[in-house]
C-alpha cells in the first residue's frame, strides 16, 4: 500500500496511506537510495510502500521507497561527510523574510535562492511584518520585489498582525507541497497559524505517539492544508547548506546569469577577475543587479574556505 511520510523521529515514521489512514512505520532492511550516503534513509515527503504489521496499534513496515522528484539535504550536524535529507518531493520552498525585527540580510536570501535552484525546487519569498514598515522599509521592499521578480521569483508582502497579504500567499500554497524556511523570529509559526488555524490539531493524535525520539526541533514535519496542499516545517533549520557546490556551478544557480554564460571570453570564466566577462559587463550596464552580483561574489568566497558546520549562529 502506498503512503506518504509526514514525520520522522529517527527510527519511527508517521505515514499517511492513500486511503487517508495514519500509521507509525518502521523501516525493514537497509535501503540505499540515489547512491548517496545519508544519515536518514527515509525523509519527510517520501512516497513509500508500507505493509501493516499490527492493525490495532497502527504499526506498519516500510518496504520500499519510491524515487524522489527532488530533495533538500544538508550536512549532517554530527558527521561531516554524511548528508541529512531534510525533505523530498517538494513543489516549492517559501522563504519567510523580514526587513525589521529581525532583518533578513540579502546575502541570506540569495543563498537560499541558490540552494533552491541547486535542489531544483522553485522558490518564493514572503516579506512578513509589513505592519512595522515605515517609508524606508516600504522602499526597500519595493526595490527587492522588483529585483527578485525580474529574475523570476514571486515576492509577497504579509502581516500576520494585520492579516494582510495572507490570501495571496494561500493561493500560491494551494495544492502544492511547500517547505517553509527562514530565520527564527520572522513569523513562520504565526503565518502557519493564520494560514491554517487547525494545523496542529490535525496531526496531534499520532505525532506524540512514540514517546521517545523527541527530536521534533530538528526534524522536519509535514502538515496538510485544509484548502489543499501541504506544508513542511523545518524547526531549527537555520539555512539550507550549500552542500558540495563547486565554484564553477554557482553562476548556473543565478537565473539572470544563466543565459549569458556562453558570452564570456573564457569558457571556464568564474565572473570575478577574468577579462571579457559578459556577467561583469551586464552588472556594469545594469542588466544584472549589483546587489545580486555582490551575493554571487560572497558565495564564491565562502566556497574557498574549508567547510565548517553551519549549524550554530
Ligand atoms: N509586528 C508583527 N509581529 C509579528 C508578525 N508575525 C509574527 N510576529 C511576531 O514575531 C515574533 C516571532 O514570531 P514566530 O511566529 O514565533 O516566528 P518564527 O520563529 O519564525 O516561528 C512573535 O512575537 C510574533 O508575535 C507580523 O506580521 N507583525
Ligand atoms: Mg516558530
Ligand atoms: Zn564571466
mmCIF file of C-alpha atoms and ligand atoms in Angstrom:
data_model
loop_
_atom_site.group_PDB
_atom_site.id
_atom_site.type_symbol
_atom_site.label_atom_id
_atom_site.label_comp_id
_atom_site.label_asym_id
_atom_site.label_seq_id
_atom_site.Cartn_x
_atom_site.Cartn_y
_atom_site.Cartn_z
ATOM 1 C CA UNK A 1 0.000 0.000 0.000
ATOM 2 C CA UNK A 2 1.320 3.388 -0.955
ATOM 3 C CA UNK A 3 1.839 6.060 1.695
ATOM 4 C CA UNK A 4 3.492 9.443 2.241
ATOM 5 C CA UNK A 5 5.912 10.232 5.061
ATOM 6 C CA UNK A 6 4.753 13.148 7.231
ATOM 7 C CA UNK A 7 7.139 12.984 10.137
ATOM 8 C CA UNK A 8 10.302 11.281 11.245
ATOM 9 C CA UNK A 9 11.618 10.824 14.749
ATOM 10 C CA UNK A 10 14.708 8.942 13.722
ATOM 11 C CA UNK A 11 13.568 5.352 13.756
ATOM 12 C CA UNK A 12 9.793 5.788 13.529
ATOM 13 C CA UNK A 13 7.955 7.479 10.710
ATOM 14 C CA UNK A 14 4.444 8.851 10.702
ATOM 15 C CA UNK A 15 2.922 7.997 7.342
ATOM 16 C CA UNK A 16 -0.472 8.525 5.742
ATOM 17 C CA UNK A 17 -1.654 5.938 3.272
ATOM 18 C CA UNK A 18 -3.576 6.695 0.108
ATOM 19 C CA UNK A 19 -6.862 5.887 1.843
ATOM 20 C CA UNK A 20 -6.095 8.627 4.393
ATOM 21 C CA UNK A 21 -5.214 6.338 7.311
ATOM 22 C CA UNK A 22 -2.246 7.087 9.560
ATOM 23 C CA UNK A 23 0.402 4.556 10.601
ATOM 24 C CA UNK A 24 3.540 4.507 12.687
ATOM 25 C CA UNK A 25 6.028 2.872 10.407
ATOM 26 C CA UNK A 26 9.486 1.424 10.718
ATOM 27 C CA UNK A 27 11.961 0.505 8.068
ATOM 28 C CA UNK A 28 12.608 -3.003 7.045
ATOM 29 C CA UNK A 29 16.117 -3.917 5.998
ATOM 30 C CA UNK A 30 18.644 -1.482 4.605
ATOM 31 C CA UNK A 31 17.924 0.882 1.777
ATOM 32 C CA UNK A 32 20.367 2.512 -0.483
ATOM 33 C CA UNK A 33 18.758 5.376 -2.316
ATOM 34 C CA UNK A 34 20.123 7.557 -5.070
ATOM 35 C CA UNK A 35 23.620 6.320 -4.213
ATOM 36 C CA UNK A 36 24.135 8.977 -1.593
ATOM 37 C CA UNK A 37 25.366 8.429 1.901
ATOM 38 C CA UNK A 38 22.635 9.711 4.095
ATOM 39 C CA UNK A 39 22.118 9.595 7.833
ATOM 40 C CA UNK A 40 18.374 9.221 7.307
ATOM 41 C CA UNK A 41 17.227 6.863 4.595
ATOM 42 C CA UNK A 42 13.595 7.948 4.750
ATOM 43 C CA UNK A 43 12.686 11.629 4.654
ATOM 44 C CA UNK A 44 9.554 13.696 5.125
ATOM 45 C CA UNK A 45 7.789 13.916 1.773
ATOM 46 C CA UNK A 46 8.904 10.478 0.633
ATOM 47 C CA UNK A 47 6.445 8.231 -1.127
ATOM 48 C CA UNK A 48 6.756 4.738 0.283
ATOM 49 C CA UNK A 49 5.186 1.296 0.213
ATOM 50 C CA UNK A 50 4.032 0.017 3.594
ATOM 51 C CA UNK A 51 2.757 -3.266 4.959
ATOM 52 C CA UNK A 52 0.521 -3.097 8.000
ATOM 53 C CA UNK A 53 2.025 -5.005 10.926
ATOM 54 C CA UNK A 54 -0.467 -4.515 13.690
ATOM 55 C CA UNK A 55 -3.890 -3.200 12.791
ATOM 56 C CA UNK A 56 -4.833 -2.274 16.361
ATOM 57 C CA UNK A 57 -1.587 -0.475 17.166
ATOM 58 C CA UNK A 58 -1.468 1.117 13.741
ATOM 59 C CA UNK A 59 2.083 -0.019 13.100
ATOM 60 C CA UNK A 60 3.494 -0.725 9.684
ATOM 61 C CA UNK A 61 6.706 -1.604 7.856
ATOM 62 C CA UNK A 62 8.192 0.479 5.086
ATOM 63 C CA UNK A 63 9.206 -1.966 2.371
ATOM 64 C CA UNK A 64 10.061 0.343 -0.487
ATOM 65 C CA UNK A 65 10.852 3.980 -1.178
ATOM 66 C CA UNK A 66 9.690 5.392 -4.484
ATOM 67 C CA UNK A 67 12.123 7.501 -6.487
ATOM 68 C CA UNK A 68 12.256 11.137 -5.372
ATOM 69 C CA UNK A 69 11.474 14.004 -7.722
ATOM 70 C CA UNK A 70 13.855 16.164 -5.717
ATOM 71 C CA UNK A 71 15.148 16.556 -2.186
ATOM 72 C CA UNK A 72 16.860 19.032 0.052
ATOM 73 C CA UNK A 73 19.816 17.914 2.077
ATOM 74 C CA UNK A 74 22.363 19.386 4.389
ATOM 75 C CA UNK A 75 25.496 18.248 6.036
ATOM 76 C CA UNK A 76 24.825 16.036 8.993
ATOM 77 C CA UNK A 77 25.330 18.050 12.182
ATOM 78 C CA UNK A 78 27.295 15.166 13.651
ATOM 79 C CA UNK A 79 29.045 13.518 10.759
ATOM 80 C CA UNK A 80 30.823 15.831 8.410
ATOM 81 C CA UNK A 81 30.886 13.566 5.401
ATOM 82 C CA UNK A 82 27.312 12.433 5.645
ATOM 83 C CA UNK A 83 24.243 14.209 4.470
ATOM 84 C CA UNK A 84 20.917 14.589 6.134
ATOM 85 C CA UNK A 85 17.927 14.680 3.818
ATOM 86 C CA UNK A 86 15.622 17.350 5.146
ATOM 87 C CA UNK A 87 12.635 16.789 2.862
ATOM 88 C CA UNK A 88 11.715 15.416 -0.538
ATOM 89 C CA UNK A 89 9.204 15.735 -3.372
ATOM 90 C CA UNK A 90 8.749 19.464 -2.966
ATOM 91 C CA UNK A 91 6.865 21.732 -5.341
ATOM 92 C CA UNK A 92 8.355 24.859 -3.874
ATOM 93 C CA UNK A 93 10.207 26.442 -0.992
ATOM 94 C CA UNK A 94 8.914 29.508 0.807
ATOM 95 C CA UNK A 95 11.382 31.811 2.479
ATOM 96 C CA UNK A 96 9.845 33.991 5.145
ATOM 97 C CA UNK A 97 11.954 37.135 5.417
ATOM 98 C CA UNK A 98 11.681 40.415 7.298
ATOM 99 C CA UNK A 99 13.185 43.860 6.882
ATOM 100 C CA UNK A 100 12.836 44.647 10.569
ATOM 101 C CA UNK A 101 12.761 42.792 13.911
ATOM 102 C CA UNK A 102 14.835 40.874 12.807
ATOM 103 C CA UNK A 103 16.266 41.946 9.468
ATOM 104 C CA UNK A 104 16.957 39.173 6.976
ATOM 105 C CA UNK A 105 20.075 40.028 5.000
ATOM 106 C CA UNK A 106 20.052 39.933 1.238
ATOM 107 C CA UNK A 107 23.025 37.605 1.387
ATOM 108 C CA UNK A 108 20.923 35.111 3.309
ATOM 109 C CA UNK A 109 18.035 35.415 0.847
ATOM 110 C CA UNK A 110 20.339 34.872 -2.122
ATOM 111 C CA UNK A 111 21.976 31.830 -0.547
ATOM 112 C CA UNK A 112 18.521 30.401 -0.015
ATOM 113 C CA UNK A 113 17.631 31.044 -3.655
ATOM 114 C CA UNK A 114 20.871 29.473 -4.875
ATOM 115 C CA UNK A 115 20.258 26.401 -2.725
ATOM 116 C CA UNK A 116 16.698 26.112 -4.055
ATOM 117 C CA UNK A 117 17.975 26.286 -7.636
ATOM 118 C CA UNK A 118 20.575 23.679 -6.805
ATOM 119 C CA UNK A 119 17.910 21.332 -5.442
ATOM 120 C CA UNK A 120 15.587 22.020 -8.402
ATOM 121 C CA UNK A 121 12.939 23.494 -6.157
ATOM 122 C CA UNK A 122 11.035 26.627 -7.142
ATOM 123 C CA UNK A 123 11.426 29.392 -4.552
ATOM 124 C CA UNK A 124 9.074 32.128 -3.392
ATOM 125 C CA UNK A 125 9.693 34.840 -0.809
ATOM 126 C CA UNK A 126 7.258 36.372 1.682
ATOM 127 C CA UNK A 127 8.319 39.524 3.469
ATOM 128 C CA UNK A 128 6.426 39.457 6.746
ATOM 129 C CA UNK A 129 5.738 42.088 9.416
ATOM 130 C CA UNK A 130 4.695 44.700 6.863
ATOM 131 C CA UNK A 131 2.839 46.452 9.676
ATOM 132 C CA UNK A 132 6.228 47.524 11.053
ATOM 133 C CA UNK A 133 7.305 49.139 7.788
ATOM 134 C CA UNK A 134 7.975 52.835 7.678
ATOM 135 C CA UNK A 135 8.825 54.687 4.483
ATOM 136 C CA UNK A 136 12.372 53.328 4.468
ATOM 137 C CA UNK A 137 11.326 49.673 4.695
ATOM 138 C CA UNK A 138 8.496 50.170 2.221
ATOM 139 C CA UNK A 139 11.004 51.494 -0.323
ATOM 140 C CA UNK A 140 13.431 48.691 0.399
ATOM 141 C CA UNK A 141 10.647 46.180 -0.093
ATOM 142 C CA UNK A 142 9.591 47.683 -3.462
ATOM 143 C CA UNK A 143 13.192 47.559 -4.592
ATOM 144 C CA UNK A 144 13.652 43.941 -3.527
ATOM 145 C CA UNK A 145 10.350 42.899 -5.084
ATOM 146 C CA UNK A 146 11.349 44.448 -8.390
ATOM 147 C CA UNK A 147 14.800 42.869 -8.268
ATOM 148 C CA UNK A 148 13.602 39.346 -7.423
ATOM 149 C CA UNK A 149 10.600 39.345 -9.718
ATOM 150 C CA UNK A 150 12.821 40.433 -12.599
ATOM 151 C CA UNK A 151 14.817 37.228 -12.168
ATOM 152 C CA UNK A 152 11.771 35.007 -11.765
ATOM 153 C CA UNK A 153 10.923 34.763 -8.059
ATOM 154 C CA UNK A 154 7.486 35.663 -6.763
ATOM 155 C CA UNK A 155 7.501 38.057 -3.824
ATOM 156 C CA UNK A 156 4.726 38.515 -1.282
ATOM 157 C CA UNK A 157 4.130 41.031 1.480
ATOM 158 C CA UNK A 158 2.350 39.830 4.599
ATOM 159 C CA UNK A 159 1.429 40.821 8.091
ATOM 160 C CA UNK A 160 0.046 38.226 10.443
ATOM 161 C CA UNK A 161 -0.745 41.028 12.851
ATOM 162 C CA UNK A 162 -2.972 42.929 10.432
ATOM 163 C CA UNK A 163 -3.916 39.830 8.457
ATOM 164 C CA UNK A 164 -2.849 41.354 5.142
ATOM 165 C CA UNK A 165 -1.390 39.580 2.137
ATOM 166 C CA UNK A 166 -2.403 36.205 3.549
ATOM 167 C CA UNK A 167 -4.977 35.341 0.869
ATOM 168 C CA UNK A 168 -2.491 35.939 -1.947
ATOM 169 C CA UNK A 169 0.013 33.693 -0.234
ATOM 170 C CA UNK A 170 -2.593 30.994 0.377
ATOM 171 C CA UNK A 171 -3.380 30.917 -3.339
ATOM 172 C CA UNK A 172 0.265 30.206 -4.013
ATOM 173 C CA UNK A 173 0.328 27.362 -1.482
ATOM 174 C CA UNK A 174 -2.867 25.687 -2.651
ATOM 175 C CA UNK A 175 -2.428 22.123 -3.891
ATOM 176 C CA UNK A 176 1.366 22.273 -3.615
ATOM 177 C CA UNK A 177 3.905 20.829 -1.226
ATOM 178 C CA UNK A 178 5.823 23.770 0.209
ATOM 179 C CA UNK A 179 8.809 23.789 2.503
ATOM 180 C CA UNK A 180 8.740 26.819 4.806
ATOM 181 C CA UNK A 181 12.004 28.289 5.974
ATOM 182 C CA UNK A 182 13.501 31.454 7.430
ATOM 183 C CA UNK A 183 15.294 32.843 10.450
ATOM 184 C CA UNK A 184 13.869 32.345 13.888
ATOM 185 C CA UNK A 185 11.539 35.188 14.826
ATOM 186 C CA UNK A 186 10.412 36.188 11.324
ATOM 187 C CA UNK A 187 6.925 34.827 11.940
ATOM 188 C CA UNK A 188 6.837 31.343 10.398
ATOM 189 C CA UNK A 189 4.695 29.865 13.167
ATOM 190 C CA UNK A 190 2.445 32.924 13.171
ATOM 191 C CA UNK A 191 1.974 32.608 9.415
ATOM 192 C CA UNK A 192 1.169 28.935 9.679
ATOM 193 C CA UNK A 193 -1.373 29.703 12.362
ATOM 194 C CA UNK A 194 -3.222 32.289 10.284
ATOM 195 C CA UNK A 195 -2.990 30.169 7.143
ATOM 196 C CA UNK A 196 -4.320 27.109 8.876
ATOM 197 C CA UNK A 197 -5.544 27.628 12.431
ATOM 198 C CA UNK A 198 -6.259 23.924 12.994
ATOM 199 C CA UNK A 199 -2.971 22.664 11.681
ATOM 200 C CA UNK A 200 -1.645 21.360 14.975
ATOM 201 C CA UNK A 201 -4.879 19.597 15.824
ATOM 202 C CA UNK A 202 -4.751 17.709 12.563
ATOM 203 C CA UNK A 203 -1.676 15.675 13.378
ATOM 204 C CA UNK A 204 -1.687 15.811 17.155
ATOM 205 C CA UNK A 205 -3.361 12.430 17.511
ATOM 206 C CA UNK A 206 -0.479 10.499 16.112
ATOM 207 C CA UNK A 207 2.540 12.745 16.428
ATOM 208 C CA UNK A 208 3.042 12.279 20.149
ATOM 209 C CA UNK A 209 2.743 8.566 19.864
ATOM 210 C CA UNK A 210 6.240 7.165 20.008
ATOM 211 C CA UNK A 211 7.107 8.959 23.235
ATOM 212 C CA UNK A 212 10.849 8.681 22.831
ATOM 213 C CA UNK A 213 12.601 10.380 19.946
ATOM 214 C CA UNK A 214 11.696 13.893 20.984
ATOM 215 C CA UNK A 215 13.801 15.341 18.199
ATOM 216 C CA UNK A 216 10.928 17.427 16.984
ATOM 217 C CA UNK A 217 13.018 20.559 16.980
ATOM 218 C CA UNK A 218 15.446 19.240 14.404
ATOM 219 C CA UNK A 219 13.272 17.026 12.234
ATOM 220 C CA UNK A 220 11.001 18.272 9.529
ATOM 221 C CA UNK A 221 7.285 17.687 9.734
ATOM 222 C CA UNK A 222 4.586 17.894 7.101
ATOM 223 C CA UNK A 223 1.036 19.166 7.573
ATOM 224 C CA UNK A 224 -1.997 19.004 5.308
ATOM 225 C CA UNK A 225 -3.574 22.325 4.422
ATOM 226 C CA UNK A 226 -7.358 22.394 4.767
ATOM 227 C CA UNK A 227 -7.732 24.048 1.341
ATOM 228 C CA UNK A 228 -5.446 21.559 -0.400
ATOM 229 C CA UNK A 229 -1.695 21.279 -0.373
ATOM 230 C CA UNK A 230 0.929 20.547 2.243
ATOM 231 C CA UNK A 231 3.428 22.500 4.297
ATOM 232 C CA UNK A 232 6.740 21.152 5.513
ATOM 233 C CA UNK A 233 8.058 22.916 8.578
ATOM 234 C CA UNK A 234 11.710 22.582 9.483
ATOM 235 C CA UNK A 235 12.049 23.866 13.017
ATOM 236 C CA UNK A 236 15.570 24.662 13.997
ATOM 237 C CA UNK A 237 16.949 24.657 10.482
ATOM 238 C CA UNK A 238 18.638 27.997 10.031
ATOM 239 C CA UNK A 239 19.604 27.714 6.417
ATOM 240 C CA UNK A 240 19.987 25.316 3.576
ATOM 241 C CA UNK A 241 23.581 24.294 3.347
ATOM 242 C CA UNK A 242 25.245 24.831 0.034
ATOM 243 C CA UNK A 243 26.437 21.249 0.213
ATOM 244 C CA UNK A 244 29.018 20.108 -2.310
ATOM 245 C CA UNK A 245 28.726 23.174 -4.502
ATOM 246 C CA UNK A 246 31.633 23.974 -6.800
ATOM 247 C CA UNK A 247 32.706 27.467 -7.835
ATOM 248 C CA UNK A 248 32.110 26.614 -11.442
ATOM 249 C CA UNK A 249 28.420 25.896 -10.929
ATOM 250 C CA UNK A 250 27.359 28.858 -8.757
ATOM 251 C CA UNK A 251 26.529 31.135 -11.710
ATOM 252 C CA UNK A 252 24.206 28.458 -13.060
ATOM 253 C CA UNK A 253 22.048 28.990 -9.986
ATOM 254 C CA UNK A 254 21.597 32.712 -10.679
ATOM 255 C CA UNK A 255 18.837 32.750 -13.334
ATOM 256 C CA UNK A 256 19.939 36.152 -14.634
ATOM 257 C CA UNK A 257 23.474 34.828 -15.226
ATOM 258 C CA UNK A 258 22.498 31.501 -16.715
ATOM 259 C CA UNK A 259 21.516 32.937 -20.087
ATOM 260 C CA UNK A 260 24.740 34.920 -20.506
ATOM 261 C CA UNK A 261 27.326 32.323 -19.567
ATOM 262 C CA UNK A 262 28.218 31.496 -23.157
ATOM 263 C CA UNK A 263 29.120 35.091 -23.880
ATOM 264 C CA UNK A 264 32.199 35.228 -21.638
ATOM 265 C CA UNK A 265 35.569 35.240 -23.383
ATOM 266 C CA UNK A 266 36.790 32.214 -21.423
ATOM 267 C CA UNK A 267 34.576 29.197 -21.141
ATOM 268 C CA UNK A 268 35.853 28.487 -17.623
ATOM 269 C CA UNK A 269 35.180 32.085 -16.551
ATOM 270 C CA UNK A 270 34.235 32.452 -12.878
ATOM 271 C CA UNK A 271 32.997 36.028 -13.470
ATOM 272 C CA UNK A 272 35.187 37.579 -10.810
ATOM 273 C CA UNK A 273 38.533 38.734 -12.209
ATOM 274 C CA UNK A 274 38.555 37.493 -15.801
ATOM 275 C CA UNK A 275 38.715 39.843 -18.794
ATOM 276 C CA UNK A 276 35.933 39.754 -21.361
ATOM 277 C CA UNK A 277 33.362 38.662 -18.807
ATOM 278 C CA UNK A 278 29.773 39.018 -20.002
ATOM 279 C CA UNK A 279 28.447 38.835 -16.457
ATOM 280 C CA UNK A 280 30.532 41.732 -15.177
ATOM 281 C CA UNK A 281 29.597 43.680 -18.285
ATOM 282 C CA UNK A 282 25.920 43.039 -17.551
ATOM 283 C CA UNK A 283 26.433 44.322 -13.996
ATOM 284 C CA UNK A 284 28.073 47.491 -15.311
ATOM 285 C CA UNK A 285 25.298 48.214 -17.799
ATOM 286 C CA UNK A 286 22.589 47.483 -15.235
ATOM 287 C CA UNK A 287 21.180 44.282 -16.722
ATOM 288 C CA UNK A 288 22.248 42.343 -13.636
ATOM 289 C CA UNK A 289 21.651 43.859 -10.212
ATOM 290 C CA UNK A 290 24.793 44.919 -8.419
ATOM 291 C CA UNK A 291 23.423 43.615 -5.115
ATOM 292 C CA UNK A 292 22.830 40.175 -6.588
ATOM 293 C CA UNK A 293 26.347 40.189 -8.012
ATOM 294 C CA UNK A 294 27.729 41.043 -4.566
ATOM 295 C CA UNK A 295 25.935 37.978 -3.203
ATOM 296 C CA UNK A 296 27.436 35.927 -6.004
ATOM 297 C CA UNK A 297 30.953 37.051 -5.114
ATOM 298 C CA UNK A 298 30.332 36.384 -1.414
ATOM 299 C CA UNK A 299 29.159 32.859 -2.143
ATOM 300 C CA UNK A 300 32.219 32.280 -4.329
ATOM 301 C CA UNK A 301 34.469 33.458 -1.485
ATOM 302 C CA UNK A 302 32.737 31.230 1.034
ATOM 303 C CA UNK A 303 33.462 28.207 -1.137
ATOM 304 C CA UNK A 304 37.173 28.912 -0.941
ATOM 305 C CA UNK A 305 37.144 28.491 2.797
ATOM 306 C CA UNK A 306 37.243 24.999 4.245
ATOM 307 C CA UNK A 307 33.844 23.587 5.119
ATOM 308 C CA UNK A 308 32.689 24.389 8.609
ATOM 309 C CA UNK A 309 29.439 23.145 10.083
ATOM 310 C CA UNK A 310 26.836 25.869 9.704
ATOM 311 C CA UNK A 311 24.576 24.677 12.463
ATOM 312 C CA UNK A 312 25.266 27.312 15.083
ATOM 313 C CA UNK A 313 24.793 31.015 14.913
HETATM 314 N N1 LIG B 1 4.614 43.147 14.108
HETATM 315 C C1 LIG B 1 4.496 41.884 13.719
HETATM 316 N N2 LIG B 1 4.955 40.872 14.501
HETATM 317 C C2 LIG B 1 4.814 39.595 14.047
HETATM 318 C C3 LIG B 1 4.232 39.288 12.800
HETATM 319 N N3 LIG B 1 4.269 37.946 12.638
HETATM 320 C C4 LIG B 1 4.836 37.448 13.741
HETATM 321 N N4 LIG B 1 5.165 38.436 14.614
HETATM 322 C C5 LIG B 1 5.806 38.289 15.926
HETATM 323 O O1 LIG B 1 7.143 37.882 15.756
HETATM 324 C C6 LIG B 1 7.546 37.008 16.810
HETATM 325 C C7 LIG B 1 8.083 35.700 16.251
HETATM 326 O O2 LIG B 1 7.024 35.011 15.585
HETATM 327 P P1 LIG B 1 7.050 33.435 15.328
HETATM 328 O O3 LIG B 1 5.839 33.121 14.539
HETATM 329 O O4 LIG B 1 7.255 32.694 16.593
HETATM 330 O O5 LIG B 1 8.362 33.319 14.429
HETATM 331 P P2 LIG B 1 9.163 32.000 13.966
HETATM 332 O O6 LIG B 1 10.315 31.861 14.887
HETATM 333 O O7 LIG B 1 9.606 32.314 12.576
HETATM 334 O O8 LIG B 1 8.207 30.844 14.008
HETATM 335 C C8 LIG B 1 6.322 36.827 17.680
HETATM 336 O O9 LIG B 1 6.423 37.706 18.776
HETATM 337 C C9 LIG B 1 5.168 37.216 16.776
HETATM 338 O O10 LIG B 1 4.062 37.718 17.502
HETATM 339 C C10 LIG B 1 3.751 40.384 11.986
HETATM 340 O O11 LIG B 1 3.246 40.230 10.881
HETATM 341 N N5 LIG B 1 3.927 41.645 12.505
HETATM 342 MG MG1 LIG B 2 8.340 29.053 15.020
HETATM 343 ZN ZN1 LIG B 3 32.360 35.642 -16.948
#
